[in-house]
Amino acid sequence: KAGVTQTPRYLIKTRGQQVTLSCSPISGHRSVSWYQQTPGQGLQFLFEYFSETQRNKGNFPGRFSGRQFSNSRSEMNVSTLELGDSALYLCASSLGQAARFQETQYFGPGTRLLVL
Amino acid sequence: AQKITQTQPGMFVQEKEAVTLDCTYDTSDQSYGLFWYKQPSSGEMIFLIYQGSYDEQNATEGRYSLNFQKARKSANLVISASQLGDSAMYFCAMREGAGSNYKLTFGKGTLLTVNP
């Protein structure tokens, strides 16, 4: 079974631009979560989508948004990029069933975003 | 207060020896899951092992085992017979129950270096 895929793998943008990152979950997984990883803040939860609906959200400004499609693929958008948005963005998928505290999230390879 | 604490920023181990990576957690939930992930320099988060709060036995997965001490709220990862390929960042993570929306919270990580 194919793992979680993320595109693009690397991205360079300038301040003020916007960016869209894509994530394809493991087949059969309906939950997709996004994380931001920086050296200073570590891994921080952005949001989770399940059945095309945002089910959970972290403490990030409204410039960070996402969506999920009917095939469970998800996109994350960051508008008006700031230098501090430079990070590794990781997507993770899981089945999304009940007793979710037991569910393992499987991560993709990440997208490295550099904002100049 | 930090939910997940990894007190060892860096650890060194000789090839073929065992190493223990520490993790303590803080939660008031009765239902929670504890996870360990490995992150090589490539960036991908690789799932290693899971321990549920109701599991009475310590989890094991090949060379990985989890030393779960519920009363002390610790979930240390033990890697036996270290290999050079084990050199990576290791993250402890917790997924709490419904009250926390099942968000996955990570520690700061431990950088493990395996010496030949």
JSON list of C-alpha atoms in Angstrom, two decimals, chain A:
[
{"chain": "A", "resi": 1, "resn": "LYS", "atom": "CA", "xyz": [0.00, 0.00, 0.00]},
{"chain": "A", "resi": 2, "resn": "ALA", "atom": "CA", "xyz": [1.42, 3.39, -0.96]},
{"chain": "A", "resi": 3, "resn": "GLY", "atom": "CA", "xyz": [2.30, 5.78, 1.85]},
{"chain": "A", "resi": 4, "resn": "VAL", "atom": "CA", "xyz": [1.37, 9.38, 2.35]},
{"chain": "A", "resi": 5, "resn": "THR", "atom": "CA", "xyz": [2.58, 11.59, -0.47]},
{"chain": "A", "resi": 6, "resn": "GLN", "atom": "CA", "xyz": [3.16, 15.31, -0.40]},
{"chain": "A", "resi": 7, "resn": "THR", "atom": "CA", "xyz": [3.83, 17.73, -3.20]},
{"chain": "A", "resi": 8, "resn": "PRO", "atom": "CA", "xyz": [5.87, 19.70, -3.83]},
{"chain": "A", "resi": 9, "resn": "ARG", "atom": "CA", "xyz": [8.82, 18.54, -1.74]},
{"chain": "A", "resi": 10, "resn": "TYR", "atom": "CA", "xyz": [10.58, 21.89, -1.84]},
{"chain": "A", "resi": 11, "resn": "LEU", "atom": "CA", "xyz": [9.29, 25.38, -2.38]},
{"chain": "A", "resi": 12, "resn": "ILE", "atom": "CA", "xyz": [10.80, 28.87, -2.37]},
{"chain": "A", "resi": 13, "resn": "LYS", "atom": "CA", "xyz": [8.48, 31.85, -2.12]},
{"chain": "A", "resi": 14, "resn": "THR", "atom": "CA", "xyz": [8.82, 35.52, -1.29]},
{"chain": "A", "resi": 15, "resn": "ARG", "atom": "CA", "xyz": [7.06, 37.48, 1.43]},
{"chain": "A", "resi": 16, "resn": "GLY", "atom": "CA", "xyz": [3.51, 38.38, 0.62]},
{"chain": "A", "resi": 17, "resn": "GLN", "atom": "CA", "xyz": [2.95, 35.52, -1.78]},
{"chain": "A", "resi": 18, "resn": "GLN", "atom": "CA", "xyz": [0.64, 32.62, -1.14]},
{"chain": "A", "resi": 19, "resn": "VAL", "atom": "CA", "xyz": [1.33, 28.93, -1.36]},
{"chain": "A", "resi": 20, "resn": "THR", "atom": "CA", "xyz": [-0.68, 25.72, -1.68]},
{"chain": "A", "resi": 21, "resn": "LEU", "atom": "CA", "xyz": [0.63, 22.37, -0.48]},
{"chain": "A", "resi": 22, "resn": "SER", "atom": "CA", "xyz": [-0.93, 19.05, -1.36]},
{"chain": "A", "resi": 23, "resn": "CYS", "atom": "CA", "xyz": [-1.24, 15.79, 0.54]},
{"chain": "A", "resi": 24, "resn": "SER", "atom": "CA", "xyz": [-2.55, 12.41, -0.58]},
{"chain": "A", "resi": 25, "resn": "PRO", "atom": "CA", "xyz": [-3.30, 10.07, 2.32]},
{"chain": "A", "resi": 26, "resn": "ILE", "atom": "CA", "xyz": [-2.88, 6.33, 2.51]},
{"chain": "A", "resi": 27, "resn": "SER", "atom": "CA", "xyz": [-5.67, 4.58, 0.65]},
{"chain": "A", "resi": 28, "resn": "GLY", "atom": "CA", "xyz": [-8.65, 4.10, 2.96]},
{"chain": "A", "resi": 29, "resn": "HIS", "atom": "CA", "xyz": [-7.58, 6.78, 5.41]},
{"chain": "A", "resi": 30, "resn": "ARG", "atom": "CA", "xyz": [-10.14, 9.50, 5.85]},
{"chain": "A", "resi": 31, "resn": "SER", "atom": "CA", "xyz": [-8.40, 11.77, 8.33]},
{"chain": "A", "resi": 32, "resn": "VAL", "atom": "CA", "xyz": [-5.64, 14.14, 7.28]},
{"chain": "A", "resi": 33, "resn": "SER", "atom": "CA", "xyz": [-3.72, 16.32, 9.72]},
{"chain": "A", "resi": 34, "resn": "TRP", "atom": "CA", "xyz": [-1.18, 19.03, 9.02]},
{"chain": "A", "resi": 35, "resn": "TYR", "atom": "CA", "xyz": [1.79, 20.03, 11.16]},
{"chain": "A", "resi": 36, "resn": "GLN", "atom": "CA", "xyz": [4.40, 22.76, 10.99]},
{"chain": "A", "resi": 37, "resn": "GLN", "atom": "CA", "xyz": [7.91, 21.96, 12.13]},
{"chain": "A", "resi": 38, "resn": "THR", "atom": "CA", "xyz": [10.46, 24.68, 12.87]},
{"chain": "A", "resi": 39, "resn": "PRO", "atom": "CA", "xyz": [13.72, 24.54, 14.84]},
{"chain": "A", "resi": 40, "resn": "GLY", "atom": "CA", "xyz": [12.39, 27.03, 17.37]},
{"chain": "A", "resi": 41, "resn": "GLN", "atom": "CA", "xyz": [8.83, 25.84, 17.94]},
{"chain": "A", "resi": 42, "resn": "GLY", "atom": "CA", "xyz": [9.18, 22.17, 17.13]},
{"chain": "A", "resi": 43, "resn": "LEU", "atom": "CA", "xyz": [6.17, 20.29, 15.77]},
{"chain": "A", "resi": 44, "resn": "GLN", "atom": "CA", "xyz": [2.93, 22.20, 15.97]},
{"chain": "A", "resi": 45, "resn": "PHE", "atom": "CA", "xyz": [-0.51, 21.01, 14.98]},
{"chain": "A", "resi": 46, "resn": "LEU", "atom": "CA", "xyz": [-2.24, 23.08, 12.32]},
{"chain": "A", "resi": 47, "resn": "PHE", "atom": "CA", "xyz": [-5.54, 21.34, 11.61]},
{"chain": "A", "resi": 48, "resn": "GLU", "atom": "CA", "xyz": [-7.26, 18.07, 10.91]},
{"chain": "A", "resi": 49, "resn": "TYR", "atom": "CA", "xyz": [-9.77, 17.23, 8.20]},
{"chain": "A", "resi": 50, "resn": "PHE", "atom": "CA", "xyz": [-12.17, 14.33, 8.10]},
{"chain": "A", "resi": 51, "resn": "SER", "atom": "CA", "xyz": [-14.82, 13.71, 5.46]},
{"chain": "A", "resi": 52, "resn": "GLU", "atom": "CA", "xyz": [-14.17, 17.11, 3.87]},
{"chain": "A", "resi": 53, "resn": "THR", "atom": "CA", "xyz": [-14.77, 18.92, 7.18]},
{"chain": "A", "resi": 54, "resn": "GLN", "atom": "CA", "xyz": [-12.28, 20.56, 9.50]},
{"chain": "A", "resi": 55, "resn": "ARG", "atom": "CA", "xyz": [-12.55, 18.58, 12.70]},
{"chain": "A", "resi": 56, "resn": "ASN", "atom": "CA", "xyz": [-9.81, 20.14, 14.78]},
{"chain": "A", "resi": 57, "resn": "LYS", "atom": "CA", "xyz": [-7.70, 23.28, 14.64]},
{"chain": "A", "resi": 58, "resn": "GLY", "atom": "CA", "xyz": [-4.48, 24.45, 16.23]},
{"chain": "A", "resi": 59, "resn": "ASN", "atom": "CA", "xyz": [-3.43, 27.97, 17.25]},
{"chain": "A", "resi": 60, "resn": "PHE", "atom": "CA", "xyz": [-2.44, 29.45, 13.93]},
{"chain": "A", "resi": 61, "resn": "PRO", "atom": "CA", "xyz": [-3.62, 32.68, 12.29]},
{"chain": "A", "resi": 62, "resn": "GLY", "atom": "CA", "xyz": [-6.32, 32.68, 9.67]},
{"chain": "A", "resi": 63, "resn": "ARG", "atom": "CA", "xyz": [-3.68, 32.96, 6.94]},
{"chain": "A", "resi": 64, "resn": "PHE", "atom": "CA", "xyz": [-3.36, 29.20, 7.30]},
{"chain": "A", "resi": 65, "resn": "SER", "atom": "CA", "xyz": [-6.26, 27.32, 5.82]},
{"chain": "A", "resi": 66, "resn": "GLY", "atom": "CA", "xyz": [-6.99, 23.95, 4.38]},
{"chain": "A", "resi": 67, "resn": "ARG", "atom": "CA", "xyz": [-9.52, 21.80, 2.71]},
{"chain": "A", "resi": 68, "resn": "GLN", "atom": "CA", "xyz": [-10.19, 18.18, 1.96]},
{"chain": "A", "resi": 69, "resn": "PHE", "atom": "CA", "xyz": [-11.68, 16.66, -1.14]},
{"chain": "A", "resi": 70, "resn": "SER", "atom": "CA", "xyz": [-14.07, 13.76, -1.53]},
{"chain": "A", "resi": 71, "resn": "ASN", "atom": "CA", "xyz": [-11.16, 11.41, -2.26]},
{"chain": "A", "resi": 72, "resn": "SER", "atom": "CA", "xyz": [-9.60, 12.44, 1.10]},
{"chain": "A", "resi": 73, "resn": "ARG", "atom": "CA", "xyz": [-6.77, 14.34, -0.57]},
{"chain": "A", "resi": 74, "resn": "SER", "atom": "CA", "xyz": [-6.05, 17.55, 1.28]},
{"chain": "A", "resi": 75, "resn": "GLU", "atom": "CA", "xyz": [-4.55, 20.90, 0.48]},
{"chain": "A", "resi": 76, "resn": "MET", "atom": "CA", "xyz": [-3.11, 23.49, 2.80]},
{"chain": "A", "resi": 77, "resn": "ASN", "atom": "CA", "xyz": [-2.92, 27.15, 1.86]},
{"chain": "A", "resi": 78, "resn": "VAL", "atom": "CA", "xyz": [-0.88, 29.92, 3.41]},
{"chain": "A", "resi": 79, "resn": "SER", "atom": "CA", "xyz": [-1.67, 33.43, 2.26]},
{"chain": "A", "resi": 80, "resn": "THR", "atom": "CA", "xyz": [0.46, 36.55, 2.66]},
{"chain": "A", "resi": 81, "resn": "LEU", "atom": "CA", "xyz": [3.59, 34.60, 3.49]},
{"chain": "A", "resi": 82, "resn": "GLU", "atom": "CA", "xyz": [5.90, 35.83, 6.25]},
{"chain": "A", "resi": 83, "resn": "LEU", "atom": "CA", "xyz": [9.54, 34.97, 6.84]},
{"chain": "A", "resi": 84, "resn": "GLY", "atom": "CA", "xyz": [8.49, 33.02, 9.93]},
{"chain": "A", "resi": 85, "resn": "ASP", "atom": "CA", "xyz": [6.42, 30.66, 7.80]},
{"chain": "A", "resi": 86, "resn": "SER", "atom": "CA", "xyz": [9.62, 29.00, 6.60]},
{"chain": "A", "resi": 87, "resn": "ALA", "atom": "CA", "xyz": [9.28, 25.47, 7.89]},
{"chain": "A", "resi": 88, "resn": "LEU", "atom": "CA", "xyz": [8.82, 21.83, 7.12]},
{"chain": "A", "resi": 89, "resn": "TYR", "atom": "CA", "xyz": [5.12, 21.15, 6.63]},
{"chain": "A", "resi": 90, "resn": "LEU", "atom": "CA", "xyz": [4.13, 17.59, 7.40]},
{"chain": "A", "resi": 91, "resn": "CYS", "atom": "CA", "xyz": [0.92, 15.87, 6.52]},
{"chain": "A", "resi": 92, "resn": "ALA", "atom": "CA", "xyz": [-0.29, 12.79, 8.34]},
{"chain": "A", "resi": 93, "resn": "SER", "atom": "CA", "xyz": [-3.14, 10.42, 7.64]},
{"chain": "A", "resi": 94, "resn": "SER", "atom": "CA", "xyz": [-5.10, 8.00, 9.78]},
{"chain": "A", "resi": 95, "resn": "LEU", "atom": "CA", "xyz": [-8.26, 5.97, 9.49]},
{"chain": "A", "resi": 96, "resn": "GLY", "atom": "CA", "xyz": [-10.34, 8.51, 11.41]},
{"chain": "A", "resi": 97, "resn": "GLN", "atom": "CA", "xyz": [-12.39, 5.96, 13.31]},
{"chain": "A", "resi": 98, "resn": "ALA", "atom": "CA", "xyz": [-13.73, 6.10, 16.86]},
{"chain": "A", "resi": 99, "resn": "ALA", "atom": "CA", "xyz": [-11.32, 5.79, 19.82]},
{"chain": "A", "resi": 100, "resn": "ARG", "atom": "CA", "xyz": [-9.00, 8.05, 17.93]},
{"chain": "A", "resi": 101, "resn": "PHE", "atom": "CA", "xyz": [-6.55, 8.25, 20.78]},
{"chain": "A", "resi": 102, "resn": "GLN", "atom": "CA", "xyz": [-5.49, 4.77, 19.70]},
{"chain": "A", "resi": 103, "resn": "GLU", "atom": "CA", "xyz": [-5.03, 5.67, 16.06]},
{"chain": "A", "resi": 104, "resn": "THR", "atom": "CA", "xyz": [-1.58, 5.89, 14.58]},
{"chain": "A", "resi": 105, "resn": "GLN", "atom": "CA", "xyz": [-0.92, 8.79, 12.26]},
{"chain": "A", "resi": 106, "resn": "TYR", "atom": "CA", "xyz": [1.34, 8.04, 9.30]},
{"chain": "A", "resi": 107, "resn": "PHE", "atom": "CA", "xyz": [3.36, 10.92, 7.96]},
{"chain": "A", "resi": 108, "resn": "GLY", "atom": "CA", "xyz": [4.42, 11.97, 4.52]},
{"chain": "A", "resi": 109, "resn": "PRO", "atom": "CA", "xyz": [7.91, 13.16, 3.58]},
{"chain": "A", "resi": 110, "resn": "GLY", "atom": "CA", "xyz": [6.98, 16.80, 4.11]},
{"chain": "A", "resi": 111, "resn": "THR", "atom": "CA", "xyz": [7.25, 19.99, 2.09]},
{"chain": "A", "resi": 112, "resn": "ARG", "atom": "CA", "xyz": [10.14, 22.29, 2.90]},
{"chain": "A", "resi": 113, "resn": "LEU", "atom": "CA", "xyz": [9.01, 25.89, 2.43]},
{"chain": "A", "resi": 114, "resn": "LEU", "atom": "CA", "xyz": [11.51, 28.72, 2.37]},
{"chain": "A", "resi": 115, "resn": "VAL", "atom": "CA", "xyz": [10.16, 32.26, 2.44]},
{"chain": "A", "resi": 116, "resn": "LEU", "atom": "CA", "xyz": [12.59, 34.96, 1.30]}
]
